[in-house]
Amino acid sequence: MTGKWINRCTEMVLLMERIVGVPHAVADAFAYTDAKSFTLEVILRLKICTCHRTDDWNLPAVSSSASAHHISRDLFVLTHGALVAQLCKDYDSDEEVNKYLDTMGYNIGVRLIEDFLANSGIKKCRSYSETVDIIAKVAFKMYLGVTPSTIGGNAGGNGFSLILDKNPLAEFVEQLPTGRSSLNYCNLLSGVIRGALEMIHLPADVTFVQDRLKGDDVTEIGITFLRKNDEKKAKKFK
């Protein structure tokens, strides 16, 4: 890790501590030898801190809890944008960038699910459709402040879609970089969903079906559970 990057990391975590009271953040910054790994940790902590109760935050006296919440969301979105920009410099292929974002999102999801279950009060979903409703109405609301509409399912009962009229991760992006038409700018989200679902034993393929940044009318995330409903029921009654 270069000295310049360490300085940027230190500035970022100091801002995190000032806004949301993340303990020992500066010390943690130097535990990472990979800049992208540190960025993953920043994104994860920002999202956890954003959704926690405001009276648990160690906020500076000059900030209201509402403004701190807004700033931390903006910092999360900008951090994600900086990550995508750096990945585009590191990799020539959109497919490689998409894969990296998905993997990073997956690693966040497998850790974020514990925080979600602890703070949402959700116990157990009885069907795939209920699971997708919880993702849209509870998880997206908690962590991104938006509520996608849902469409589903397919003939097998295991395929659904989340429709985002507004995508917070693309809030400051007007269009994809030149020559990056296959880039899935928000592929981090599909990885987060996939990782979280896998941790509760619901493996799924999660992909972007439509994207406003590519000229589509809406942003659509497709979720296909890898076991169809009839297979799930058959296994249950064996």
CSV table of C-alpha atoms in Angstrom, one decimal:
chain,number,residue,atom,x,y,z
A,1,MET,CA,0.0,0.0,0.0
A,2,THR,CA,1.5,3.3,-1.0
A,3,GLY,CA,1.9,6.2,1.4
A,4,LYS,CA,-0.5,8.3,-0.7
A,5,TRP,CA,-3.2,5.7,-0.4
A,6,ILE,CA,-2.6,5.3,3.4
A,7,ASN,CA,-3.1,9.1,3.8
A,8,ARG,CA,-6.3,8.9,1.8
A,9,CYS,CA,-7.5,5.9,3.9
A,10,THR,CA,-6.6,7.8,7.1
A,11,GLU,CA,-8.6,10.8,6.0
A,12,MET,CA,-11.6,8.6,5.2
A,13,VAL,CA,-11.7,6.7,8.5
A,14,LEU,CA,-11.2,10.0,10.4
A,15,LEU,CA,-14.2,11.3,8.7
A,16,MET,CA,-16.1,8.1,9.4
A,17,GLU,CA,-15.2,8.4,13.1
A,18,ARG,CA,-16.4,12.0,13.2
A,19,ILE,CA,-19.7,11.2,11.5
A,20,VAL,CA,-20.7,7.8,12.8
A,21,GLY,CA,-18.3,7.0,15.6
A,22,VAL,CA,-16.6,3.9,14.3
A,23,PRO,CA,-14.1,2.8,17.0
A,24,HIS,CA,-10.4,2.2,16.3
A,25,ALA,CA,-11.0,2.9,12.6
A,26,VAL,CA,-7.6,4.5,12.0
A,27,ALA,CA,-5.7,1.6,13.5
A,28,ASP,CA,-7.7,-0.8,11.3
A,29,ALA,CA,-6.7,1.1,8.2
A,30,PHE,CA,-3.1,0.0,8.4
A,31,ALA,CA,-4.1,-3.7,8.8
A,32,TYR,CA,-4.9,-3.8,5.1
A,33,THR,CA,-2.2,-4.4,2.5
A,34,ASP,CA,-4.8,-4.3,-0.4
A,35,ALA,CA,-6.4,-0.9,-1.0
A,36,LYS,CA,-9.6,-2.6,-2.4
A,37,SER,CA,-9.9,-4.8,0.7
A,38,PHE,CA,-9.8,-1.7,2.8
A,39,THR,CA,-12.4,-0.1,0.6
A,40,LEU,CA,-14.7,-3.1,1.2
A,41,GLU,CA,-14.3,-2.7,4.9
A,42,VAL,CA,-15.2,1.1,4.6
A,43,ILE,CA,-18.3,0.3,2.6
A,44,LEU,CA,-19.4,-2.4,5.0
A,45,ARG,CA,-18.9,-0.2,8.1
A,46,LEU,CA,-20.6,2.8,6.5
A,47,LYS,CA,-23.7,0.7,5.7
A,48,ILE,CA,-23.9,-0.8,9.1
A,49,CYS,CA,-23.5,2.5,10.8
A,50,THR,CA,-26.0,4.2,8.5
A,51,CYS,CA,-28.8,1.8,9.5
A,52,HIS,CA,-28.2,1.7,13.2
A,53,ARG,CA,-30.3,3.7,15.6
A,54,THR,CA,-29.2,7.4,15.6
A,55,ASP,CA,-29.1,7.6,19.4
A,56,ASP,CA,-26.4,4.9,19.4
A,57,TRP,CA,-24.1,7.1,17.3
A,58,ASN,CA,-21.2,9.0,18.8
A,59,LEU,CA,-22.1,12.1,16.9
A,60,PRO,CA,-20.2,15.4,17.0
A,61,ALA,CA,-22.2,18.3,18.7
A,62,VAL,CA,-22.2,20.3,15.5
A,63,SER,CA,-24.1,17.6,13.5
A,64,SER,CA,-27.7,16.6,13.8
A,65,SER,CA,-28.4,12.8,13.5
A,66,ALA,CA,-30.3,13.4,10.3
A,67,SER,CA,-27.5,15.3,8.6
A,68,ALA,CA,-25.0,12.7,9.7
A,69,HIS,CA,-27.1,9.9,8.3
A,70,HIS,CA,-27.3,11.8,5.0
A,71,ILE,CA,-23.6,12.5,4.9
A,72,SER,CA,-22.7,8.8,5.7
A,73,ARG,CA,-24.9,7.7,2.8
A,74,ASP,CA,-23.3,10.1,0.5
A,75,LEU,CA,-19.9,9.0,1.6
A,76,PHE,CA,-20.9,5.4,0.9
A,77,VAL,CA,-22.1,6.3,-2.6
A,78,LEU,CA,-18.9,8.3,-3.4
A,79,THR,CA,-16.7,5.5,-2.0
A,80,HIS,CA,-18.4,3.0,-4.3
A,81,GLY,CA,-17.9,5.4,-7.2
A,82,ALA,CA,-14.2,5.8,-6.4
A,83,LEU,CA,-13.9,2.0,-6.2
A,84,VAL,CA,-15.5,1.5,-9.6
A,85,ALA,CA,-13.3,4.2,-11.2
A,86,GLN,CA,-10.2,2.5,-9.8
A,87,LEU,CA,-11.3,-0.9,-11.0
A,88,CYS,CA,-11.8,0.5,-14.5
A,89,LYS,CA,-8.2,1.7,-14.4
A,90,ASP,CA,-6.9,-1.7,-13.1
A,91,TYR,CA,-8.9,-3.9,-15.5
A,92,ASP,CA,-9.4,-3.5,-19.3
A,93,SER,CA,-12.3,-5.9,-19.4
A,94,ASP,CA,-15.8,-5.0,-18.2
A,95,GLU,CA,-16.3,-8.6,-17.3
A,96,GLU,CA,-13.4,-8.5,-14.9
A,97,VAL,CA,-14.7,-5.4,-13.2
A,98,ASN,CA,-18.2,-6.9,-13.0
A,99,LYS,CA,-16.7,-10.1,-11.4
A,100,TYR,CA,-14.6,-8.1,-8.9
A,101,LEU,CA,-17.6,-6.0,-7.8
A,102,ASP,CA,-19.8,-9.1,-7.5
A,103,THR,CA,-17.2,-10.9,-5.4
A,104,MET,CA,-16.7,-7.8,-3.2
A,105,GLY,CA,-20.4,-7.5,-2.8
A,106,TYR,CA,-20.7,-11.2,-1.9
A,107,ASN,CA,-18.1,-10.8,0.8
A,108,ILE,CA,-20.1,-7.8,2.2
A,109,GLY,CA,-23.3,-9.8,2.1
A,110,VAL,CA,-22.0,-12.8,4.0
A,111,ARG,CA,-21.1,-10.4,6.9
A,112,LEU,CA,-24.0,-8.0,6.6
A,113,ILE,CA,-26.7,-10.6,7.0
A,114,GLU,CA,-25.9,-11.0,10.7
A,115,ASP,CA,-26.4,-7.3,11.2
A,116,PHE,CA,-29.6,-7.4,9.2
A,117,LEU,CA,-31.1,-10.2,11.2
A,118,ALA,CA,-30.1,-8.7,14.5
A,119,ASN,CA,-31.6,-5.3,13.7
A,120,SER,CA,-34.6,-6.1,11.6
A,121,GLY,CA,-36.4,-8.5,13.8
A,122,ILE,CA,-37.0,-10.8,10.9
A,123,LYS,CA,-37.1,-14.5,11.9
A,124,LYS,CA,-37.9,-16.8,9.1
A,125,CYS,CA,-39.5,-16.5,5.6
A,126,ARG,CA,-42.0,-19.2,4.5
A,127,SER,CA,-41.6,-18.8,0.8
A,128,TYR,CA,-39.3,-17.3,-1.9
A,129,SER,CA,-41.8,-14.5,-2.6
A,130,GLU,CA,-41.8,-13.5,1.1
A,131,THR,CA,-38.0,-13.5,1.1
A,132,VAL,CA,-37.9,-11.2,-1.9
A,133,ASP,CA,-40.5,-8.9,-0.3
A,134,ILE,CA,-38.3,-8.7,2.8
A,135,ILE,CA,-35.3,-7.8,0.7
A,136,ALA,CA,-37.2,-5.1,-1.1
A,137,LYS,CA,-39.2,-3.6,1.8
A,138,VAL,CA,-36.9,-4.1,4.7
A,139,ALA,CA,-33.3,-4.6,3.6
A,140,PHE,CA,-33.2,-2.0,0.8
A,141,LYS,CA,-35.0,0.4,3.1
A,142,MET,CA,-32.6,-0.1,5.9
A,143,TYR,CA,-29.4,0.1,4.0
A,144,LEU,CA,-30.1,2.3,0.9
A,145,GLY,CA,-33.3,4.2,1.9
A,146,VAL,CA,-35.3,3.0,-1.1
A,147,THR,CA,-38.0,0.4,-1.6
A,148,PRO,CA,-38.0,-1.4,-4.9
A,149,SER,CA,-41.1,-2.9,-6.3
A,150,THR,CA,-41.1,-6.7,-6.9
A,151,ILE,CA,-42.2,-8.8,-9.8
A,152,GLY,CA,-42.4,-12.6,-9.7
A,153,GLY,CA,-42.3,-15.4,-10.1
A,154,ASN,CA,-41.5,-17.4,-13.1
A,155,ALA,CA,-43.1,-20.7,-14.1
A,156,GLY,CA,-40.9,-22.6,-11.6
A,157,GLY,CA,-41.8,-20.3,-8.8
A,158,ASN,CA,-38.1,-19.4,-8.2
A,159,GLY,CA,-37.5,-16.3,-10.3
A,160,PHE,CA,-38.2,-12.8,-9.2
A,161,SER,CA,-37.2,-9.2,-10.0
A,162,LEU,CA,-36.6,-6.1,-8.0
A,163,ILE,CA,-37.5,-2.9,-9.9
A,164,LEU,CA,-35.6,0.3,-8.8
A,165,ASP,CA,-37.1,3.6,-10.1
A,166,LYS,CA,-34.2,5.3,-8.2
A,167,ASN,CA,-30.8,3.7,-7.6
A,168,PRO,CA,-28.9,5.5,-4.8
A,169,LEU,CA,-25.6,3.9,-5.9
A,170,ALA,CA,-25.9,5.7,-9.3
A,171,GLU,CA,-27.1,9.0,-7.9
A,172,PHE,CA,-24.1,10.9,-9.0
A,173,VAL,CA,-23.5,9.1,-12.3
A,174,GLU,CA,-25.1,10.3,-15.5
A,175,GLN,CA,-23.6,7.7,-17.9
A,176,LEU,CA,-21.1,4.9,-18.1
A,177,PRO,CA,-17.5,5.7,-19.0
A,178,THR,CA,-16.7,5.8,-22.7
A,179,GLY,CA,-16.0,2.3,-24.0
A,180,ARG,CA,-17.5,0.6,-20.9
A,181,SER,CA,-20.9,-0.4,-22.3
A,182,SER,CA,-20.9,-3.8,-20.6
A,183,LEU,CA,-20.0,-2.4,-17.2
A,184,ASN,CA,-22.5,-3.3,-14.5
A,185,TYR,CA,-21.8,-0.2,-12.4
A,186,CYS,CA,-23.8,-1.4,-9.4
A,187,ASN,CA,-22.9,-5.1,-9.6
A,188,LEU,CA,-21.8,-4.8,-5.9
A,189,LEU,CA,-25.5,-4.9,-5.1
A,190,SER,CA,-26.1,-8.3,-6.8
A,191,GLY,CA,-23.1,-9.7,-4.9
A,192,VAL,CA,-24.4,-8.4,-1.5
A,193,ILE,CA,-27.8,-10.1,-2.1
A,194,ARG,CA,-26.2,-13.3,-3.3
A,195,GLY,CA,-23.9,-13.5,-0.3
A,196,ALA,CA,-26.6,-12.7,2.2
A,197,LEU,CA,-29.0,-15.3,0.7
A,198,GLU,CA,-26.3,-18.0,0.7
A,199,MET,CA,-25.7,-17.5,4.4
A,200,ILE,CA,-29.3,-18.4,5.1
A,201,HIS,CA,-29.1,-21.4,2.9
A,202,LEU,CA,-31.0,-19.9,-0.1
A,203,PRO,CA,-28.4,-20.0,-2.9
A,204,ALA,CA,-29.4,-17.8,-5.9
A,205,ASP,CA,-28.2,-16.3,-9.1
A,206,VAL,CA,-28.5,-12.5,-8.9
A,207,THR,CA,-28.0,-10.4,-12.0
A,208,PHE,CA,-28.8,-7.0,-13.4
A,209,VAL,CA,-31.5,-7.5,-16.1
A,210,GLN,CA,-32.0,-3.8,-16.9
A,211,ASP,CA,-29.9,-0.7,-16.0
A,212,ARG,CA,-30.9,3.0,-16.4
A,213,LEU,CA,-27.2,3.8,-17.0
A,214,LYS,CA,-27.4,1.7,-20.1
A,215,GLY,CA,-30.5,3.5,-21.4
A,216,ASP,CA,-33.2,1.3,-19.9
A,217,ASP,CA,-36.3,2.8,-18.3
A,218,VAL,CA,-35.7,1.2,-14.9
A,219,THR,CA,-33.0,-0.7,-13.1
A,220,GLU,CA,-34.0,-4.3,-12.6
A,221,ILE,CA,-32.2,-6.9,-10.5
A,222,GLY,CA,-33.2,-10.5,-11.2
A,223,ILE,CA,-33.1,-13.1,-8.4
A,224,THR,CA,-33.4,-16.8,-9.4
A,225,PHE,CA,-33.3,-19.2,-6.5
A,226,LEU,CA,-31.3,-22.3,-7.4
A,227,ARG,CA,-34.0,-24.7,-6.1
A,228,LYS,CA,-37.4,-24.5,-7.5
A,229,ASN,CA,-40.4,-24.6,-5.2
A,230,ASP,CA,-41.4,-28.1,-6.0
A,231,GLU,CA,-37.9,-29.3,-5.4
A,232,LYS,CA,-37.9,-27.5,-2.0
A,233,LYS,CA,-41.2,-29.1,-1.0
A,234,ALA,CA,-40.0,-32.6,-2.1
A,235,LYS,CA,-36.9,-32.3,0.0
A,236,LYS,CA,-38.9,-31.2,3.0
A,237,PHE,CA,-41.2,-34.2,3.0
A,238,LYS,CA,-38.6,-36.9,2.4
